[in-house]
Amino acid sequence: MNSFALLFLVLGLGLIGWLTGRARAGRLIRAAPKRSHSRPGQHAAYVAMWTALPALLFLTVWSAISPALVRDAVLETPAAASLPSFGFQRDSILGEARMLADNPEAGAFNEEARAIAPVYGAAERRYSWIGSAATILLAFAGFAFAYSRVTPTFRARTRVERTVMLVLLIASLIAILTTLSIFVSLLIESARFFAVVPITDFLFGTHWSPQVISSTDPGESLGAVPLFWGTFFIGAVIAMIVAIPFGLMSAIYLTQYAAPRVRRWMKPILEVLAGVPTVVYGYFAALTVAPAIRDFAVMLGFQYASSESALAAGLVMGVMIIPFVSSMADDSIAAVPTAMRDGSFAMGATRSETIRRVLIPASLPGVVAGMLLAVSRAIGETMIVVMAASGAATITLNPFESATTVTKQIVDLLTGEAEFDSPKTLAAFALGLTLFVITFLLNIVALRVVKKYREAYE
């Protein structure tokens, strides 16, 4: 049976369990209302959970292990005796046989694959029926167990609440474990890189040319300082020069000057920018902004201005970050108590003086934290710099010249044809680890700023 069909069947059985459990609980509670501990809906949820959750858990595990079981079963048949004992060729033949088993009309590159395709299909069907039968039996067993425990004195509410709390705990742990897994994977691959390239050459070297790596001294061509500078120059300087003033001013206008009717339609329009895919920003930067900036630079006398300038990528990145800064500043300013603003007006201050001397200082920790988070978002941006920034690693203060970033180089390194264990490819993981640590530290600093300088208002 198809996994999706089985999933819907289990969910349907869970719904049936919920309805029957509610009906039984309601009937028993009406017969003995003073002895009831939980409501009918809580008994119904208990029955539905025992019907669906064990079966779904088994289905998830079975879906993960059944391909290996099918593969082992096929290899034990006489039809697979002529296959290589191990290696890429055997895996390729088995993969093609699986494709032919699912789609017999497809063409075959290997005749061995066509020969074992019927065996593969039979093994898949056999294990599919085994998994389906076990899942359905487990669902019925869970239903029978939970249904038999539906009594007026049974503490279904406690069991359901504990299960929900366990699910929420698992969900939170998944996010934490995912972050740890990312960090550990980057750390392991980066350790392989630093075993070949000294960490000092990588962090403090000023020459980046991964296309030409010396076999005797690979660190000579893998100095990441130009990448760090380009990332800082584009993401933390140019982009923030655009995003911070416009984001802060738009937040001030929307919270202090705009009429409620204007705010209702203007704020969603501003936040639409946050929903635009970054690839669209990249196209806009590469096809519209970059040529215009190059022509402007030529008009100013920069004859060799690049169409992949740092200014083009930084400007569009700043526009993309405006809603982020505006939203953070908006929330911080709106959180300032109205009594402080009213007191400033009562003392004779104008609206602009109140904003400058009361609202902005009071909301400054939140605004600064928002700016730091915006910087971490900007330096991790990929699509805009991939499409609009240059691949040339240079250290320059001229915004009309080419510049590259860490994310741009990661994409270039991992899309080449170099071997996976070569210093060129492993350098991408070292760059990723560096970027991860920088953004992580920025987030910590932002949270500490809010925690240390937040004022308590009564």
GROMACS .gro file of C-alpha atoms in nm:
model
  458
    1MET     CA    1   0.000   0.000   0.000
    2ASN     CA    2   0.122   0.349  -0.083
    3SER     CA    3   0.272   0.534   0.214
    4PHE     CA    4   0.050   0.837   0.163
    5ALA     CA    5  -0.262   0.621   0.140
    6LEU     CA    6  -0.155   0.442   0.457
    7LEU     CA    7  -0.094   0.777   0.629
    8PHE     CA    8  -0.446   0.896   0.546
    9LEU     CA    9  -0.587   0.561   0.657
   10VAL     CA   10  -0.416   0.591   0.996
   11LEU     CA   11  -0.540   0.949   1.035
   12GLY     CA   12  -0.889   0.831   0.944
   13LEU     CA   13  -0.869   0.558   1.208
   14GLY     CA   14  -0.756   0.822   1.456
   15LEU     CA   15  -1.063   1.030   1.372
   16ILE     CA   16  -1.285   0.726   1.416
   17GLY     CA   17  -1.116   0.661   1.750
   18TRP     CA   18  -1.182   1.019   1.853
   19LEU     CA   19  -1.553   0.994   1.767
   20THR     CA   20  -1.607   0.656   1.934
   21GLY     CA   21  -1.406   0.756   2.241
   22ARG     CA   22  -1.608   1.074   2.280
   23ALA     CA   23  -1.935   0.888   2.240
   24ARG     CA   24  -1.837   0.625   2.500
   25ALA     CA   25  -1.707   0.886   2.745
   26GLY     CA   26  -2.018   1.099   2.708
   27ARG     CA   27  -2.244   0.801   2.770
   28LEU     CA   28  -2.052   0.690   3.081
   29ILE     CA   29  -2.020   1.042   3.222
   30ARG     CA   30  -2.392   1.104   3.185
   31ALA     CA   31  -2.456   0.785   3.380
   32ALA     CA   32  -2.220   0.889   3.665
   33PRO     CA   33  -2.158   1.269   3.640
   34LYS     CA   34  -2.015   1.310   3.991
   35ARG     CA   35  -1.742   1.049   3.942
   36SER     CA   36  -1.601   1.191   3.617
   37HIS     CA   37  -1.247   1.326   3.617
   38SER     CA   38  -1.205   1.433   3.252
   39ARG     CA   39  -1.433   1.569   2.984
   40PRO     CA   40  -1.550   1.365   2.684
   41GLY     CA   41  -1.322   1.560   2.449
   42GLN     CA   42  -1.018   1.469   2.659
   43HIS     CA   43  -1.111   1.100   2.657
   44ALA     CA   44  -1.160   1.127   2.280
   45ALA     CA   45  -0.815   1.284   2.239
   46TYR     CA   46  -0.662   1.003   2.447
   47VAL     CA   47  -0.819   0.735   2.226
   48ALA     CA   48  -0.719   0.918   1.907
   49MET     CA   49  -0.359   0.953   2.025
   50TRP     CA   50  -0.325   0.583   2.106
   51THR     CA   51  -0.483   0.496   1.772
   52ALA     CA   52  -0.271   0.720   1.553
   53LEU     CA   53   0.060   0.802   1.724
   54PRO     CA   54   0.211   0.451   1.765
   55ALA     CA   55   0.106   0.359   1.412
   56LEU     CA   56   0.252   0.681   1.268
   57LEU     CA   57   0.575   0.631   1.460
   58PHE     CA   58   0.606   0.276   1.327
   59LEU     CA   59   0.523   0.395   0.975
   60THR     CA   60   0.800   0.656   0.994
   61VAL     CA   61   1.058   0.403   1.113
   62TRP     CA   62   0.945   0.144   0.859
   63SER     CA   63   0.969   0.393   0.573
   64ALA     CA   64   1.330   0.460   0.674
   65ILE     CA   65   1.442   0.097   0.703
   66SER     CA   66   1.231  -0.077   0.439
   67PRO     CA   67   1.451   0.031   0.141
   68ALA     CA   68   1.750  -0.138   0.304
   69LEU     CA   69   1.544  -0.451   0.373
   70VAL     CA   70   1.427  -0.461   0.012
   71ARG     CA   71   1.782  -0.414  -0.109
   72ASP     CA   72   1.915  -0.698   0.108
   73ALA     CA   73   1.631  -0.924  -0.003
   74VAL     CA   74   1.710  -0.857  -0.370
   75LEU     CA   75   2.081  -0.922  -0.322
   76GLU     CA   76   2.007  -1.260  -0.168
   77THR     CA   77   1.816  -1.379  -0.476
   78PRO     CA   78   1.983  -1.580  -0.758
   79ALA     CA   79   1.900  -1.300  -1.004
   80ALA     CA   80   2.148  -1.071  -0.826
   81ALA     CA   81   2.431  -1.324  -0.817
   82SER     CA   82   2.596  -1.175  -1.127
   83LEU     CA   83   2.612  -0.824  -0.980
   84PRO     CA   84   2.944  -0.682  -0.853
   85SER     CA   85   2.998  -0.757  -0.486
   86PHE     CA   86   3.027  -0.388  -0.395
   87GLY     CA   87   3.095  -0.045  -0.536
   88PHE     CA   88   2.930   0.229  -0.734
   89GLN     CA   89   2.841   0.004  -1.029
   90ARG     CA   90   2.629  -0.227  -0.814
   91ASP     CA   91   2.453   0.070  -0.653
   92SER     CA   92   2.384   0.216  -0.996
   93ILE     CA   93   2.233  -0.112  -1.122
   94LEU     CA   94   2.016  -0.151  -0.814
   95GLY     CA   95   1.897   0.210  -0.842
   96GLU     CA   96   1.805   0.157  -1.204
   97ALA     CA   97   1.627  -0.168  -1.117
   98ARG     CA   98   1.420   0.015  -0.859
   99MET     CA   99   1.330   0.279  -1.117
  100LEU     CA  100   1.226   0.009  -1.365
  101ALA     CA  101   1.021  -0.165  -1.097
  102ASP     CA  102   0.828   0.156  -1.036
  103ASN     CA  103   0.808   0.244  -1.408
  104PRO     CA  104   0.840  -0.063  -1.632
  105GLU     CA  105   0.805   0.143  -1.951
  106ALA     CA  106   1.126   0.338  -1.883
  107GLY     CA  107   1.439   0.255  -2.078
  108ALA     CA  108   1.724   0.057  -1.919
  109PHE     CA  109   2.093   0.140  -1.949
  110ASN     CA  110   2.208  -0.186  -1.786
  111GLU     CA  111   2.061  -0.520  -1.890
  112GLU     CA  112   2.129  -0.653  -1.538
  113ALA     CA  113   1.892  -0.390  -1.404
  114ARG     CA  114   1.613  -0.503  -1.636
  115ALA     CA  115   1.671  -0.864  -1.531
  116ILE     CA  116   1.635  -0.798  -1.157
  117ALA     CA  117   1.362  -0.530  -1.187
  118PRO     CA  118   1.077  -0.787  -1.141
  119VAL     CA  119   1.254  -0.926  -0.834
  120TYR     CA  120   1.296  -0.576  -0.696
  121GLY     CA  121   0.929  -0.496  -0.756
  122ALA     CA  122   0.817  -0.819  -0.586
  123ALA     CA  123   1.036  -0.743  -0.282
  124GLU     CA  124   0.901  -0.389  -0.260
  125ARG     CA  125   0.541  -0.513  -0.272
  126ARG     CA  126   0.607  -0.780  -0.011
  127TYR     CA  127   0.765  -0.541   0.237
  128SER     CA  128   0.502  -0.279   0.160
  129TRP     CA  129   0.224  -0.520   0.259
  130ILE     CA  130   0.416  -0.625   0.570
  131GLY     CA  131   0.454  -0.264   0.679
  132SER     CA  132   0.092  -0.183   0.596
  133ALA     CA  133  -0.042  -0.481   0.790
  134ALA     CA  134   0.178  -0.406   1.092
  135THR     CA  135   0.073  -0.038   1.088
  136ILE     CA  136  -0.299  -0.118   1.071
  137LEU     CA  137  -0.272  -0.385   1.342
  138LEU     CA  138  -0.083  -0.142   1.564
  139ALA     CA  139  -0.353   0.122   1.511
  140PHE     CA  140  -0.629  -0.123   1.607
  141ALA     CA  141  -0.431  -0.246   1.907
  142GLY     CA  142  -0.380   0.109   2.028
  143PHE     CA  143  -0.748   0.182   1.978
  144ALA     CA  144  -0.856  -0.127   2.171
  145PHE     CA  145  -0.618  -0.046   2.458
  146ALA     CA  146  -0.730   0.318   2.489
  147TYR     CA  147  -1.099   0.243   2.434
  148SER     CA  148  -1.098  -0.011   2.715
  149ARG     CA  149  -0.962   0.250   2.957
  150VAL     CA  150  -1.237   0.505   2.896
  151THR     CA  151  -1.413   0.519   3.233
  152PRO     CA  152  -1.550   0.811   3.435
  153THR     CA  153  -1.262   0.787   3.685
  154PHE     CA  154  -0.982   0.756   3.428
  155ARG     CA  155  -0.748   1.060   3.425
  156ALA     CA  156  -0.745   1.117   3.049
  157ARG     CA  157  -0.681   1.489   3.086
  158THR     CA  158  -0.351   1.429   3.267
  159ARG     CA  159  -0.233   1.178   3.006
  160VAL     CA  160  -0.324   1.403   2.714
  161GLU     CA  161  -0.153   1.708   2.869
  162ARG     CA  162   0.164   1.508   2.935
  163THR     CA  163   0.167   1.382   2.578
  164VAL     CA  164   0.122   1.734   2.440
  165MET     CA  165   0.402   1.859   2.664
  166LEU     CA  166   0.628   1.579   2.542
  167VAL     CA  167   0.552   1.666   2.179
  168LEU     CA  168   0.633   2.033   2.244
  169LEU     CA  169   0.958   1.934   2.415
  170ILE     CA  170   1.058   1.716   2.119
  171ALA     CA  171   0.976   2.001   1.879
  172SER     CA  172   1.200   2.241   2.073
  173LEU     CA  173   1.479   1.984   2.092
  174ILE     CA  174   1.464   1.931   1.717
  175ALA     CA  175   1.551   2.299   1.659
  176ILE     CA  176   1.837   2.282   1.909
  177LEU     CA  177   1.972   1.953   1.776
  178THR     CA  178   1.951   2.080   1.418
  179THR     CA  179   2.166   2.381   1.510
  180LEU     CA  180   2.415   2.159   1.693
  181SER     CA  181   2.427   1.919   1.398
  182ILE     CA  182   2.502   2.203   1.158
  183PHE     CA  183   2.779   2.329   1.385
  184VAL     CA  184   2.932   1.983   1.436
  185SER     CA  185   2.927   1.902   1.064
  186LEU     CA  186   3.094   2.233   0.983
  187LEU     CA  187   3.347   2.178   1.261
  188ILE     CA  188   3.443   1.832   1.139
  189GLU     CA  189   3.495   1.937   0.778
  190SER     CA  190   3.674   2.255   0.886
  191ALA     CA  191   3.912   2.047   1.098
  192ARG     CA  192   4.004   1.851   0.785
  193PHE     CA  193   4.068   2.180   0.606
  194PHE     CA  194   4.283   2.325   0.885
  195ALA     CA  195   4.485   2.003   0.891
  196VAL     CA  196   4.605   2.103   0.544
  197VAL     CA  197   4.593   2.484   0.562
  198PRO     CA  198   4.720   2.662   0.877
  199ILE     CA  199   4.444   2.854   1.047
  200THR     CA  200   4.659   3.167   1.063
  201ASP     CA  201   4.707   3.164   0.685
  202PHE     CA  202   4.332   3.131   0.638
  203LEU     CA  203   4.222   3.398   0.887
  204PHE     CA  204   4.497   3.653   0.821
  205GLY     CA  205   4.608   3.585   0.465
  206THR     CA  206   4.533   3.858   0.209
  207HIS     CA  207   4.547   3.653  -0.111
  208TRP     CA  208   4.245   3.447  -0.217
  209SER     CA  209   4.281   3.241  -0.535
  210PRO     CA  210   4.130   2.891  -0.490
  211GLN     CA  211   4.163   2.821  -0.864
  212VAL     CA  212   4.543   2.809  -0.832
  213ILE     CA  213   4.646   2.624  -0.516
  214SER     CA  214   5.006   2.528  -0.455
  215SER     CA  215   5.061   2.165  -0.362
  216THR     CA  216   5.343   2.257  -0.125
  217ASP     CA  217   5.175   2.555   0.048
  218PRO     CA  218   4.795   2.561  -0.013
  219GLY     CA  219   4.747   2.830   0.251
  220GLU     CA  220   4.929   3.078   0.028
  221SER     CA  221   4.623   3.103  -0.200
  222LEU     CA  222   4.351   3.067   0.063
  223GLY     CA  223   4.377   3.384   0.271
  224ALA     CA  224   4.020   3.487   0.356
  225VAL     CA  225   4.075   3.850   0.461
  226PRO     CA  226   3.950   3.987   0.124
  227LEU     CA  227   3.632   3.783   0.168
  228PHE     CA  228   3.580   3.906   0.521
  229TRP     CA  229   3.632   4.263   0.408
  230GLY     CA  230   3.395   4.229   0.113
  231THR     CA  231   3.128   4.076   0.337
  232PHE     CA  232   3.168   4.356   0.591
  233PHE     CA  233   3.182   4.629   0.325
  234ILE     CA  234   2.873   4.511   0.135
  235GLY     CA  235   2.659   4.374   0.418
  236ALA     CA  236   2.753   4.582   0.721
  237VAL     CA  237   2.846   4.917   0.565
  238ILE     CA  238   2.667   4.982   0.237
  239ALA     CA  239   2.353   4.783   0.317
  240MET     CA  240   2.319   4.934   0.664
  241ILE     CA  241   2.373   5.288   0.532
  242VAL     CA  242   2.058   5.226   0.329
  243ALA     CA  243   1.855   5.013   0.569
  244ILE     CA  244   1.905   5.185   0.904
  245PRO     CA  245   1.803   5.544   0.813
  246PHE     CA  246   1.510   5.444   0.593
  247GLY     CA  247   1.394   5.170   0.829
  248LEU     CA  248   1.416   5.392   1.137
  249MET     CA  249   1.248   5.688   0.970
  250SER     CA  250   0.966   5.474   0.835
  251ALA     CA  251   0.911   5.331   1.184
  252ILE     CA  252   0.900   5.681   1.335
  253TYR     CA  253   0.653   5.798   1.075
  254LEU     CA  254   0.425   5.497   1.110
  255THR     CA  255   0.417   5.511   1.491
  256GLN     CA  256   0.412   5.888   1.550
  257TYR     CA  257   0.288   6.075   1.244
  258ALA     CA  258   0.077   5.843   1.030
  259ALA     CA  259  -0.298   5.840   1.081
  260PRO     CA  260  -0.445   5.501   1.174
  261ARG     CA  261  -0.603   5.472   0.830
  262VAL     CA  262  -0.268   5.541   0.658
  263ARG     CA  263  -0.084   5.298   0.887
  264ARG     CA  264  -0.332   5.021   0.810
  265TRP     CA  265  -0.242   5.014   0.440
  266MET     CA  266   0.112   5.154   0.445
  267LYS     CA  267   0.266   4.908   0.692
  268PRO     CA  268   0.157   4.597   0.493
  269ILE     CA  269   0.293   4.754   0.175
  270LEU     CA  270   0.629   4.807   0.346
  271GLU     CA  271   0.632   4.452   0.477
  272VAL     CA  272   0.568   4.314   0.130
  273LEU     CA  273   0.938   4.376   0.068
  274ALA     CA  274   1.016   4.111   0.330
  275GLY     CA  275   0.817   3.854   0.134
  276VAL     CA  276   0.988   3.910  -0.200
  277PRO     CA  277   1.219   3.615  -0.282
  278THR     CA  278   1.584   3.708  -0.266
  279VAL     CA  279   1.638   3.574  -0.618
  280VAL     CA  280   1.408   3.851  -0.742
  281TYR     CA  281   1.624   4.105  -0.561
  282GLY     CA  282   1.924   3.943  -0.725
  283TYR     CA  283   1.776   3.981  -1.073
  284PHE     CA  284   1.686   4.341  -0.995
  285ALA     CA  285   2.040   4.412  -0.876
  286ALA     CA  286   2.211   4.241  -1.171
  287LEU     CA  287   1.987   4.367  -1.453
  288THR     CA  288   1.875   4.711  -1.337
  289VAL     CA  289   2.077   4.855  -1.049
  290ALA     CA  290   2.426   4.736  -1.148
  291PRO     CA  291   2.422   4.882  -1.504
  292ALA     CA  292   2.281   5.211  -1.374
  293ILE     CA  293   2.554   5.238  -1.109
  294ARG     CA  294   2.824   5.153  -1.363
  295ASP     CA  295   2.698   5.428  -1.598
  296PHE     CA  296   2.682   5.671  -1.306
  297ALA     CA  297   3.039   5.584  -1.204
  298VAL     CA  298   3.163   5.636  -1.560
  299MET     CA  299   2.989   5.972  -1.565
  300LEU     CA  300   3.177   6.066  -1.247
  301GLY     CA  301   3.509   5.976  -1.406
  302PHE     CA  302   3.561   5.614  -1.296
  303GLN     CA  303   3.643   5.475  -1.640
  304TYR     CA  304   3.694   5.118  -1.520
  305ALA     CA  305   3.388   5.094  -1.300
  306SER     CA  306   3.259   4.737  -1.268
  307SER     CA  307   2.908   4.622  -1.342
  308GLU     CA  308   2.952   4.383  -1.046
  309SER     CA  309   3.031   4.656  -0.797
  310ALA     CA  310   2.998   4.637  -0.422
  311LEU     CA  311   2.759   4.932  -0.432
  312ALA     CA  312   2.504   4.751  -0.649
  313ALA     CA  313   2.484   4.447  -0.424
  314GLY     CA  314   2.491   4.658  -0.107
  315LEU     CA  315   2.213   4.893  -0.218
  316VAL     CA  316   1.971   4.616  -0.307
  317MET     CA  317   2.061   4.425   0.007
  318GLY     CA  318   1.987   4.738   0.209
  319VAL     CA  319   1.646   4.770   0.045
  320MET     CA  320   1.573   4.409   0.133
  321ILE     CA  321   1.666   4.471   0.501
  322ILE     CA  322   1.450   4.787   0.538
  323PRO     CA  323   1.135   4.597   0.650
  324PHE     CA  324   1.340   4.407   0.908
  325VAL     CA  325   1.484   4.724   1.064
  326SER     CA  326   1.151   4.904   1.039
  327SER     CA  327   0.961   4.623   1.212
  328MET     CA  328   1.210   4.599   1.499
  329ALA     CA  329   1.218   4.976   1.547
  330ASP     CA  330   0.838   4.994   1.521
  331ASP     CA  331   0.793   4.739   1.798
  332SER     CA  332   1.052   4.909   2.021
  333ILE     CA  333   0.902   5.256   1.980
  334ALA     CA  334   0.546   5.129   2.027
  335ALA     CA  335   0.655   4.956   2.352
  336VAL     CA  336   0.746   5.292   2.513
  337PRO     CA  337   0.465   5.380   2.759
  338THR     CA  338   0.223   5.646   2.640
  339ALA     CA  339   0.267   5.824   2.974
  340MET     CA  340   0.624   5.920   2.883
  341ARG     CA  341   0.514   6.080   2.558
  342ASP     CA  342   0.221   6.254   2.725
  343GLY     CA  343   0.449   6.382   3.001
  344SER     CA  344   0.686   6.527   2.742
  345PHE     CA  345   0.397   6.705   2.571
  346ALA     CA  346   0.279   6.835   2.909
  347MET     CA  347   0.621   6.988   2.967
  348GLY     CA  348   0.583   7.187   2.643
  349ALA     CA  349   0.799   6.974   2.412
  350THR     CA  350   0.708   6.952   2.047
  351ARG     CA  351   0.644   6.624   1.869
  352SER     CA  352   0.992   6.618   1.712
  353GLU     CA  353   1.157   6.701   2.047
  354THR     CA  354   0.961   6.422   2.213
  355ILE     CA  355   1.078   6.179   1.948
  356ARG     CA  356   1.444   6.286   1.973
  357ARG     CA  357   1.471   6.320   2.350
  358VAL     CA  358   1.220   6.070   2.488
  359LEU     CA  359   1.105   5.802   2.247
  360ILE     CA  360   1.432   5.726   2.064
  361PRO     CA  361   1.646   5.710   2.385
  362ALA     CA  362   1.385   5.494   2.558
  363SER     CA  363   1.356   5.253   2.265
  364LEU     CA  364   1.728   5.260   2.177
  365PRO     CA  365   1.814   4.911   2.315
  366GLY     CA  366   1.551   4.748   2.097
  367VAL     CA  367   1.652   4.953   1.796
  368VAL     CA  368   2.021   4.868   1.840
  369ALA     CA  369   1.938   4.500   1.882
  370GLY     CA  370   1.733   4.514   1.563
  371MET     CA  371   2.023   4.672   1.379
  372LEU     CA  372   2.263   4.399   1.494
  373LEU     CA  373   2.019   4.130   1.385
  374ALA     CA  374   1.983   4.308   1.052
  375VAL     CA  375   2.362   4.302   1.009
  376SER     CA  376   2.368   3.928   1.078
  377ARG     CA  377   2.091   3.882   0.822
  378ALA     CA  378   2.275   4.091   0.564
  379ILE     CA  379   2.615   3.921   0.593
  380GLY     CA  380   2.448   3.582   0.547
  381GLU     CA  381   2.261   3.682   0.231
  382THR     CA  382   2.347   3.465  -0.067
  383MET     CA  383   2.135   3.513  -0.379
  384ILE     CA  384   2.187   3.889  -0.417
  385VAL     CA  385   2.566   3.866  -0.394
  386VAL     CA  386   2.577   3.554  -0.612
  387MET     CA  387   2.395   3.737  -0.892
  388ALA     CA  388   2.522   4.093  -0.844
  389ALA     CA  389   2.860   4.078  -0.671
  390SER     CA  390   3.191   3.985  -0.830
  391GLY     CA  391   3.403   3.679  -0.772
  392ALA     CA  392   3.720   3.888  -0.754
  393ALA     CA  393   3.859   3.900  -0.400
  394THR     CA  394   3.986   4.253  -0.345
  395ILE     CA  395   4.034   4.486  -0.051
  396THR     CA  396   3.907   4.827  -0.153
  397LEU     CA  397   3.716   5.123  -0.018
  398ASN     CA  398   3.585   5.219  -0.360
  399PRO     CA  399   3.218   5.108  -0.380
  400PHE     CA  400   3.231   5.119  -0.763
  401GLU     CA  401   3.493   4.843  -0.776
  402SER     CA  402   3.438   4.468  -0.764
  403ALA     CA  403   3.410   4.289  -0.433
  404THR     CA  404   3.311   3.944  -0.322
  405THR     CA  405   3.166   3.793  -0.005
  406VAL     CA  406   3.194   3.475   0.198
  407THR     CA  407   2.858   3.340   0.077
  408LYS     CA  408   2.945   3.408  -0.286
  409GLN     CA  409   3.268   3.211  -0.254
  410ILE     CA  410   3.095   2.923  -0.074
  411VAL     CA  411   2.859   2.886  -0.370
  412ASP     CA  412   3.148   2.904  -0.618
  413LEU     CA  413   3.357   2.649  -0.429
  414LEU     CA  414   3.078   2.393  -0.392
  415THR     CA  415   2.957   2.416  -0.752
  416GLY     CA  416   3.293   2.341  -0.911
  417GLU     CA  417   3.434   2.008  -1.022
  418ALA     CA  418   3.707   1.976  -0.760
  419GLU     CA  419   3.731   1.665  -0.543
  420PHE     CA  420   3.536   1.678  -0.220
  421ASP     CA  421   3.842   1.629  -0.001
  422SER     CA  422   4.053   1.889  -0.182
  423PRO     CA  423   4.154   2.208   0.001
  424LYS     CA  424   3.947   2.411  -0.246
  425THR     CA  425   3.623   2.234  -0.155
  426LEU     CA  426   3.698   2.205   0.217
  427ALA     CA  427   3.760   2.581   0.226
  428ALA     CA  428   3.383   2.627   0.180
  429PHE     CA  429   3.321   2.456   0.514
  430ALA     CA  430   3.582   2.671   0.685
  431LEU     CA  431   3.412   2.981   0.544
  432GLY     CA  432   3.073   2.848   0.654
  433LEU     CA  433   3.201   2.786   1.006
  434THR     CA  434   3.345   3.137   1.024
  435LEU     CA  435   3.017   3.289   0.903
  436PHE     CA  436   2.820   3.075   1.150
  437VAL     CA  437   3.035   3.191   1.442
  438ILE     CA  438   3.009   3.558   1.339
  439THR     CA  439   2.630   3.556   1.305
  440PHE     CA  440   2.597   3.357   1.628
  441LEU     CA  441   2.807   3.614   1.816
  442LEU     CA  442   2.607   3.901   1.666
  443ASN     CA  443   2.285   3.742   1.785
  444ILE     CA  444   2.428   3.695   2.135
  445VAL     CA  445   2.545   4.057   2.147
  446ALA     CA  446   2.201   4.176   2.032
  447LEU     CA  447   2.027   3.977   2.305
  448ARG     CA  448   2.269   4.100   2.571
  449VAL     CA  449   2.218   4.460   2.460
  450VAL     CA  450   1.844   4.423   2.506
  451LYS     CA  451   1.884   4.246   2.840
  452LYS     CA  452   2.140   4.489   2.984
  453TYR     CA  453   2.000   4.822   2.874
  454ARG     CA  454   1.627   4.756   2.875
  455GLU     CA  455   1.448   4.994   3.109
  456ALA     CA  456   1.156   4.878   3.317
  457TYR     CA  457   0.854   5.105   3.293
  458GLU     CA  458   0.570   5.106   3.539
   0.00000   0.00000   0.00000
